[in-house]
Amino acid sequence: DVRAHIKESPASEIAQQLAKRWISLVDVMYKGNLELANKVWNLNKQQEVTGFLFFQDDLINFIEKAIQHYNDTNGIELSI
């Protein structure tokens, strides 16, 4: 879904829906352990060998900008 909307503004409604969904998925996947989630995310950005698929830089940038806008708009402070 992210790839299909990569050209959207991070502030767009669809980008914000994707950011909210991403945050929820990360919370479930890492059982609320944001420290671990951020470590894995940073390894992915550096394309370290983690056993996970790597995200392309444009996807990483889009996700980070959309989540930052989501956090700013909703008064939340989540990194990832």
Short mmCIF file of C-alpha atoms in Angstrom, two decimals:
data_model
loop_
_atom_site.label_atom_id
_atom_site.label_comp_id
_atom_site.label_asym_id
_atom_site.label_seq_id
_atom_site.Cartn_x
_atom_site.Cartn_y
_atom_site.Cartn_z
CA ASP A 1 0.00 0.00 0.00
CA VAL A 2 2.81 2.40 0.81
CA ARG A 3 4.43 1.96 -2.61
CA ALA A 4 1.10 2.76 -4.32
CA HIS A 5 0.94 6.12 -2.51
CA ILE A 6 4.63 7.06 -2.41
CA LYS A 7 4.01 10.24 -4.43
CA GLU A 8 1.39 11.51 -1.98
CA SER A 9 2.20 14.22 0.51
CA PRO A 10 3.06 12.75 3.94
CA ALA A 11 0.32 15.04 5.27
CA SER A 12 -2.35 13.61 2.92
CA GLU A 13 -5.25 11.65 4.33
CA ILE A 14 -4.05 8.38 2.79
CA ALA A 15 -0.50 8.88 4.10
CA GLN A 16 -1.87 9.53 7.56
CA GLN A 17 -4.01 6.38 7.38
CA LEU A 18 -0.92 4.42 6.36
CA ALA A 19 1.11 5.98 9.21
CA LYS A 20 -1.56 5.04 11.74
CA ARG A 21 -1.69 1.50 10.37
CA TRP A 22 2.11 1.23 10.37
CA ILE A 23 2.28 2.38 14.02
CA SER A 24 -0.37 -0.19 14.99
CA LEU A 25 1.41 -3.00 13.15
CA VAL A 26 4.75 -2.13 14.75
CA ASP A 27 3.12 -2.05 18.19
CA VAL A 28 1.65 -5.52 17.67
CA MET A 29 4.76 -6.98 16.04
CA TYR A 30 7.10 -5.77 18.78
CA LYS A 31 4.55 -6.10 21.61
CA GLY A 32 4.89 -2.43 22.52
CA ASN A 33 8.70 -2.59 22.72
CA LEU A 34 9.49 0.59 20.79
CA GLU A 35 13.16 0.37 21.69
CA LEU A 36 13.46 -2.96 19.87
CA ALA A 37 11.29 -1.73 16.99
CA ASN A 38 13.54 1.31 16.54
CA LYS A 39 16.69 -0.84 16.62
CA VAL A 40 15.31 -3.07 13.86
CA TRP A 41 14.13 -0.02 11.87
CA ASN A 42 17.57 1.60 12.12
CA LEU A 43 19.29 -1.63 11.07
CA ASN A 44 16.94 -1.78 8.10
CA LYS A 45 17.80 1.79 7.14
CA GLN A 46 21.48 0.90 7.26
CA GLN A 47 20.68 -2.31 5.37
CA GLU A 48 22.41 -4.42 7.98
CA VAL A 49 21.91 -8.17 7.78
CA THR A 50 18.86 -8.80 9.96
CA GLY A 51 17.03 -11.58 8.19
CA PHE A 52 14.35 -9.08 7.19
CA LEU A 53 13.60 -7.64 3.78
CA PHE A 54 15.07 -4.20 3.31
CA PHE A 55 12.93 -1.18 2.51
CA GLN A 56 14.05 1.10 -0.27
CA ASP A 57 15.16 4.59 0.74
CA ASP A 58 12.12 6.28 -0.80
CA LEU A 59 9.80 4.05 1.25
CA ILE A 60 11.76 4.74 4.42
CA ASN A 61 11.61 8.50 3.82
CA PHE A 62 7.88 8.43 3.07
CA ILE A 63 7.05 6.32 6.14
CA GLU A 64 9.17 8.46 8.44
CA LYS A 65 7.68 11.73 7.15
CA ALA A 66 4.12 10.42 7.33
CA ILE A 67 4.63 9.13 10.87
CA GLN A 68 6.28 12.40 11.94
CA HIS A 69 3.31 14.36 10.58
CA TYR A 70 0.92 11.94 12.30
CA ASN A 71 2.78 12.39 15.59
CA ASP A 72 2.84 16.19 15.26
CA THR A 73 -0.86 16.35 14.39
CA ASN A 74 -1.94 14.01 17.18
CA GLY A 75 0.47 15.13 19.89
CA ILE A 76 2.20 11.74 19.97
CA GLU A 77 5.91 11.11 20.28
CA LEU A 78 6.80 7.88 18.56
CA SER A 79 10.03 7.43 16.69
CA ILE A 80 10.11 4.76 13.93
#
